[in-house]
Structures are given as structure tokens and as C-alpha cells.
Short mmCIF file of C-alpha atoms (C1' of nucleotides) in Angstrom, two decimals:
data_model
loop_
_atom_site.label_atom_id
_atom_site.label_comp_id
_atom_site.label_asym_id
_atom_site.label_seq_id
_atom_site.Cartn_x
_atom_site.Cartn_y
_atom_site.Cartn_z
CA MET A 84 0.00 0.00 0.00
CA LYS A 85 1.03 3.62 -0.56
CA ILE A 86 0.79 6.54 1.85
CA ALA A 87 1.32 10.09 0.57
CA THR A 88 1.72 13.43 2.32
CA TRP A 89 1.44 16.76 0.52
CA ASN A 90 1.24 20.37 1.58
CA VAL A 91 -1.06 21.58 -1.20
CA ASN A 92 -0.98 25.29 -0.28
CA SER A 93 -4.74 25.77 -0.82
CA ILE A 94 -6.95 22.85 -1.84
CA LYS A 95 -8.98 25.19 -4.05
CA ALA A 96 -5.93 26.28 -6.05
CA ARG A 97 -4.72 22.65 -6.25
CA HIS A 98 -8.03 20.92 -7.00
CA GLU A 99 -7.21 19.68 -10.51
CA ARG A 100 -3.64 18.77 -9.61
CA LEU A 101 -4.84 16.81 -6.59
CA LEU A 102 -7.30 14.76 -8.64
CA ALA A 103 -4.62 14.05 -11.26
CA PHE A 104 -2.19 13.07 -8.51
CA LEU A 105 -4.70 10.58 -7.08
CA GLU A 106 -5.24 9.05 -10.52
CA ARG A 107 -1.54 8.78 -11.26
CA TRP A 108 -0.37 7.20 -8.00
CA GLU A 109 -3.54 5.59 -6.67
CA PRO A 110 -2.35 6.07 -3.08
CA ASP A 111 -4.31 4.28 -0.36
CA VAL A 112 -3.93 7.14 2.12
CA VAL A 113 -3.16 10.83 1.51
CA CYS A 114 -2.40 13.38 4.21
CA LEU A 115 -2.92 16.98 3.14
CA GLN A 116 -1.80 20.21 4.77
CA GLU A 117 -2.58 23.89 4.22
CA THR A 118 -6.00 23.28 2.71
CA LYS A 119 -6.86 26.87 3.70
CA VAL A 120 -10.62 26.30 3.78
CA GLN A 121 -13.32 25.76 6.36
CA ASP A 122 -14.92 22.31 6.45
CA GLU A 123 -17.99 23.44 4.49
CA ALA A 124 -15.80 24.38 1.51
CA PHE A 125 -13.82 21.13 1.52
CA PRO A 126 -14.47 19.07 -1.67
CA TYR A 127 -15.76 15.92 0.04
CA LEU A 128 -18.09 14.99 -2.82
CA GLU A 129 -15.52 15.38 -5.59
CA LEU A 130 -13.04 13.27 -3.63
CA ARG A 131 -15.69 10.63 -2.92
CA ALA A 132 -16.38 10.47 -6.65
CA ALA A 133 -12.64 9.94 -7.16
CA GLY A 134 -12.75 6.97 -4.79
CA TYR A 135 -11.67 8.56 -1.51
CA TYR A 136 -13.25 9.11 1.86
CA ALA A 137 -12.06 12.32 3.47
CA VAL A 138 -11.88 13.83 6.92
CA HIS A 139 -10.86 17.46 7.30
CA HIS A 140 -10.01 19.88 10.08
CA GLY A 141 -10.14 23.31 8.52
CA GLN A 142 -10.21 27.01 9.19
CA ARG A 143 -10.61 30.14 7.13
CA ALA A 144 -7.64 31.24 4.97
CA TYR A 145 -4.85 29.48 6.87
CA ASN A 146 -3.73 26.01 7.94
CA GLY A 147 -6.20 23.13 7.55
CA VAL A 148 -5.34 19.40 7.43
CA ALA A 149 -7.04 16.37 5.93
CA ILE A 150 -6.79 12.61 5.53
CA LEU A 151 -8.04 10.90 2.37
CA SER A 152 -8.36 7.13 2.24
CA ARG A 153 -9.73 4.33 0.08
CA VAL A 154 -11.35 2.70 3.12
CA GLU A 155 -13.54 4.65 5.48
CA PRO A 156 -11.62 6.23 8.37
CA THR A 157 -12.88 5.67 11.90
CA GLY A 158 -12.01 7.12 15.29
CA VAL A 159 -11.34 10.56 13.84
CA PHE A 160 -9.96 13.23 16.15
CA PHE A 161 -9.34 16.91 15.56
CA GLY A 162 -6.49 18.89 17.07
CA MET A 163 -4.91 18.30 20.46
CA GLU A 164 -6.54 17.81 23.83
CA ASP A 165 -4.98 20.99 25.22
CA ASP A 166 -5.73 23.17 22.20
CA GLY A 167 -7.10 26.59 23.09
CA GLU A 168 -10.44 27.90 21.88
CA GLU A 169 -9.00 29.68 18.86
CA GLU A 170 -6.33 27.10 18.08
CA HIS A 171 -4.98 26.73 14.54
CA ALA A 172 -6.28 23.71 12.59
CA ARG A 173 -2.99 21.81 12.39
CA LEU A 174 -3.66 18.20 13.36
CA ILE A 175 -6.11 15.48 12.42
CA GLY A 176 -5.93 11.78 13.17
CA ALA A 177 -7.90 8.68 12.22
CA THR A 178 -7.80 4.92 12.12
CA VAL A 179 -7.54 3.62 8.55
CA GLY A 180 -7.73 -0.16 8.43
CA GLU A 181 -5.10 -1.39 10.85
CA LEU A 182 -3.13 1.87 10.75
CA THR A 183 -3.36 5.05 12.75
CA ILE A 184 -2.78 8.03 10.47
CA LEU A 185 -1.96 11.57 11.56
CA SER A 186 -1.81 14.56 9.23
CA ALA A 187 0.08 17.46 10.82
CA TYR A 188 0.96 20.97 9.75
CA PHE A 189 3.66 22.09 12.15
CA PRO A 190 3.96 25.87 12.65
CA ASN A 191 6.50 27.60 10.38
CA GLY A 192 7.79 29.81 13.14
CA GLY A 193 8.17 33.13 11.32
CA ASP A 194 11.52 34.55 12.37
CA MET A 195 13.88 33.43 15.11
CA GLY A 196 12.94 35.07 18.39
CA SER A 197 9.40 35.96 17.25
CA ASP A 198 6.12 35.07 18.96
CA LYS A 199 5.49 32.66 16.10
CA TYR A 200 8.74 30.88 16.82
CA ALA A 201 7.78 30.53 20.51
CA TYR A 202 4.43 29.11 19.35
CA LYS A 203 6.27 26.62 17.13
CA LEU A 204 8.42 25.33 19.99
CA GLY A 205 5.41 25.12 22.29
CA TRP A 206 3.42 23.27 19.62
CA LEU A 207 6.22 20.72 19.12
CA GLY A 208 6.25 20.07 22.86
CA ARG A 209 2.48 19.79 23.00
CA LEU A 210 2.47 17.36 20.05
CA ARG A 211 4.99 15.16 21.81
CA ALA A 212 2.80 15.08 24.95
CA GLU A 213 -0.32 14.43 22.86
CA LEU A 214 1.26 11.47 21.06
CA GLU A 215 2.56 10.00 24.30
CA ARG A 216 -0.81 10.41 26.01
CA ARG A 217 -3.03 9.19 23.21
CA PHE A 218 -1.27 6.09 21.85
CA GLU A 219 0.48 2.92 22.95
CA LEU A 220 3.23 3.77 20.49
CA SER A 221 5.40 0.66 20.80
CA ALA A 222 2.51 -1.63 19.88
CA THR A 223 0.50 0.52 17.45
CA PRO A 224 1.34 1.08 13.78
CA VAL A 225 1.19 4.89 13.58
CA ALA A 226 2.17 7.12 10.65
CA LEU A 227 2.77 10.76 11.57
CA CYS A 228 2.76 12.53 8.21
CA GLY A 229 2.96 16.14 7.23
CA ASP A 230 4.75 19.42 6.78
CA PHE A 231 6.98 19.41 9.86
CA ASN A 232 8.66 22.71 8.96
CA VAL A 233 11.91 21.21 10.26
CA ALA A 234 14.87 20.01 8.17
CA PRO A 235 16.23 17.28 10.45
CA SER A 236 19.86 17.37 9.36
CA PRO A 237 22.26 19.60 7.39
CA ASP A 238 21.94 17.04 4.55
CA ASP A 239 18.32 18.14 4.20
CA VAL A 240 19.29 21.77 3.52
CA SER A 241 20.44 23.15 0.16
CA LEU A 242 21.78 26.59 1.10
CA PRO A 243 23.34 26.38 4.55
CA ASP A 244 24.26 30.06 4.61
CA LEU A 245 20.62 30.98 4.12
CA PHE A 246 18.79 28.24 6.01
CA GLU A 247 21.05 26.92 8.78
CA GLY A 248 20.12 28.77 11.94
CA SER A 249 16.69 29.68 10.57
CA VAL A 250 13.37 28.62 12.13
CA LEU A 251 13.41 25.59 9.81
CA ALA A 252 16.91 24.31 10.57
CA ASN A 253 18.44 25.00 13.98
CA PRO A 254 19.51 22.91 16.99
CA GLU A 255 16.46 23.89 19.05
CA VAL A 256 13.79 22.71 16.60
CA ARG A 257 15.90 19.67 15.68
CA ASP A 258 16.07 18.72 19.36
CA ALA A 259 12.31 19.19 19.70
CA LEU A 260 11.78 16.88 16.71
CA GLY A 261 14.25 14.43 18.26
CA GLY A 262 11.96 14.41 21.28
CA ILE A 263 9.17 13.08 19.06
CA ARG A 264 11.45 10.42 17.56
CA ALA A 265 12.41 9.43 21.10
CA LEU A 266 8.80 8.33 21.63
CA GLY A 267 9.45 5.58 19.09
CA PHE A 268 9.08 7.28 15.71
CA THR A 269 11.46 6.76 12.78
CA ASP A 270 11.94 8.92 9.70
CA VAL A 271 11.09 6.23 7.16
CA PHE A 272 12.15 8.30 4.12
CA ARG A 273 15.76 8.89 5.06
CA PRO A 274 17.08 5.27 4.76
CA PHE A 275 16.10 5.23 1.08
CA HIS A 276 18.10 8.42 0.40
CA PRO A 277 21.13 8.03 2.67
CA ARG A 278 23.22 10.76 1.05
CA GLY A 279 20.58 13.42 1.63
CA GLY A 280 20.16 16.30 -0.81
CA VAL A 281 16.53 15.36 -1.52
CA TYR A 282 14.09 18.18 -0.88
CA THR A 283 10.33 18.57 -0.55
CA TRP A 284 9.93 22.37 -0.45
CA TRP A 285 11.37 25.14 -2.58
CA ASP A 286 10.60 28.85 -2.21
CA TYR A 287 8.37 30.30 -4.93
CA ARG A 288 10.72 33.26 -5.06
CA ALA A 289 14.12 33.67 -6.67
CA MET A 290 13.61 30.55 -8.85
CA GLY A 291 13.98 28.31 -5.83
CA PHE A 292 12.90 25.13 -7.61
CA GLU A 293 14.79 25.78 -10.83
CA ARG A 294 17.98 26.22 -8.78
CA ASN A 295 17.04 23.30 -6.48
CA HIS A 296 17.32 25.60 -3.48
CA GLY A 297 15.14 23.40 -1.28
CA LEU A 298 14.69 21.84 2.12
CA ARG A 299 13.39 18.46 3.22
CA ILE A 300 10.72 19.51 5.69
CA ASP A 301 7.84 17.14 4.78
CA HIS A 302 8.10 13.80 6.50
CA VAL A 303 6.57 10.43 7.23
CA TYR A 304 7.43 9.26 10.72
CA ALA A 305 6.35 5.75 11.71
CA THR A 306 6.34 3.67 14.87
CA ALA A 307 8.23 0.36 14.86
CA PRO A 308 5.36 -1.95 13.86
CA LEU A 309 4.88 0.14 10.71
CA ALA A 310 8.44 1.33 10.02
CA SER A 311 9.59 -2.29 9.64
CA ARG A 312 7.19 -2.74 6.72
CA VAL A 313 8.27 0.28 4.63
CA ILE A 314 9.84 -0.81 1.33
CA GLY A 315 10.24 2.48 -0.53
CA ALA A 316 9.98 6.28 -0.31
CA VAL A 317 10.11 9.00 -2.97
CA VAL A 318 9.44 12.69 -3.59
CA ASP A 319 7.26 13.38 -6.64
CA ARG A 320 9.12 16.40 -7.97
CA ARG A 321 6.80 16.64 -10.96
CA GLU A 322 4.18 18.19 -8.71
CA ARG A 323 6.49 21.13 -8.09
CA GLU A 324 6.94 21.77 -11.83
CA GLY A 325 5.19 24.33 -13.97
CA LYS A 326 2.42 26.79 -13.39
CA GLY A 327 -0.09 26.10 -10.64
CA ALA A 328 2.25 24.06 -8.43
CA SER A 329 2.28 24.08 -4.65
CA ASP A 330 5.60 25.14 -3.16
CA HIS A 331 5.80 21.61 -1.69
CA ALA A 332 6.12 18.31 -3.57
CA PRO A 333 4.36 15.17 -2.28
CA VAL A 334 6.24 12.46 -0.38
CA LEU A 335 5.13 8.88 -1.02
CA VAL A 336 5.93 5.82 1.07
CA GLU A 337 5.26 2.22 0.11
CA ILE A 338 4.39 -0.34 2.75
CA GLU A 339 4.46 -4.10 2.43
"C1'" DA B 161 18.26 44.17 6.09
"C1'" DT B 162 15.60 43.24 2.14
"C1'" DG B 163 13.49 41.21 -1.82
"C1'" DG B 164 11.76 37.79 -4.62
"C1'" DT B 165 6.26 34.80 -5.55
"C1'" DA B 166 1.94 32.64 -4.37
"C1'" DG B 167 -2.52 32.30 -2.02
"C1'" DA B 168 -6.44 34.16 0.58
"C1'" DC B 169 -8.58 38.30 1.67
"C1'" DG B 170 -10.11 42.62 1.07
"C1'" DC B 171 -6.43 47.46 1.09
"C1'" DT B 172 -2.34 42.90 4.48
"C1'" DC B 173 -1.02 38.54 6.42
"C1'" DT B 174 1.36 34.06 6.03
"C1'" DA B 175 4.74 31.33 4.13
#
DNA sequence: ATGGTAGACGCTCTA
């Protein structure tokens, strides 16, 4: 089976591309981020016609996460237990067959030292606590998929002078992500690309994609019962090409 | 320190 994760940067702007992507890859599960719509504007019916059930946790204009799947998801949950009243829509989870799937849009963090950066660090800590509280991670096959907004190692960064030390690539956020791995999660993409230099996001500006000035910030993290069954992982760079592309390319993982 | 582009929204914010 195939699991995909893709920050679509607006599901309205990416509607046609998303449907074509589903036809081309026929993934069993797709985690989406940055849908940027409220639930009532989410294209449930169009996706159902394309063969997918969908659950969505949205908000107006920003954020928004979804899980699409061939089989009907159950046990859906929205956000974190300690989310505030006006919390961003950044996490959705569901049971899909025997797997637990999480679609997460980690905060970007703005600039170092900003309020947004403090929110990012707090959110990473809250996610760790949420995962620990909610699941028996050693025994449950869980896939934590999404736009993590963290490049885990220098090998995941194209322009160190620009990006190292930024909100996306610094020791503090890398440690916070390490705290999530310490719960029992593995980056299942990395072993298939051991030399690094494979990216999932490129800035729209300054011909970022054409120059391959990217970062690997979209990830699939899996607990041991699932990680042991992963047999492949790729980035579909074609989805970053041409007019009407998201600034992120999808990551796909194949499971035996 | 800033700009470059894209998307949503509505004369600006987020990434």
C-alpha cells in the first residue's frame, strides 16, 4: 500500500492537480496540509467520486489538514486535547484499516525570536505530549505525516548560509523533533536516500525550484510496527513543476 | 536588512 503526504498550499488552487495526482499514483492514504478552507468548503463529494473518503479539520484562509483514504476512516480526532479555543487547525488523526494516520501541519515559526517561533516550539512540545498520552506507540502502527517545517539534518538543507540557523533548521527545533522520535518514531524516508540532498519544499521566489534551493521539511514518521514494513519512499518532484504548483512536492511511502 | 512569488482576503497577512 502507498501513503502520501502533501502540503497543497490551498486545496482550491490545487483541485485539478490533486485529482490528477490521485489518478496517477492511486495512493491508499493521503495526508494533506494547508488546505486553507473551512470544512464546508472542503471538496468531500468530488473526492468521494474519485474513490476517496475524506476527513478534514479546517479554518478560514490558513492552515487546515485532511486525511483521504480508500477505506472509510474511523475514530477521527481533531487537534490536540490541550488546544485553546481559537487554536490553529494543524492536526487530524484517524484509524484507517489497521493503521493510525496523523496529518500534521507544524507551525512555520516566522523569524527566530518571534512570537510565532515561541508558538512553534510550544506546539512541538504539545504534540509530543499528545502522542505519548493518546497512543500505545510501541505496539500501534502509527504514521505521523505532514509538513513538519523542520529540516532534520544539514543534509536536508540546500543553502546552509541561508537556512542553517533559521526557524526551519536549527539545533532547538531539531532537538524538539528528536523528542518526538524518542517516543518511538522513525523517519522512514531517510534510509532510502542516505546521502541526503533530496528536498520537498522550494521557495516560490528567486527561482527556488529551478535552482534546487530546497529543504526536506515534509516527512513520514512511523512507529516500529509500521516502520519495519516500509519498502520504498520517494518525492514526486513533478508536482512542483510548472504553473499552478504548490511550493511543496508530495512524499510517497510504500508499505508491504 | 531586504526582496523575490503565491494564495487568501479585502487594502495585508502568512509562508
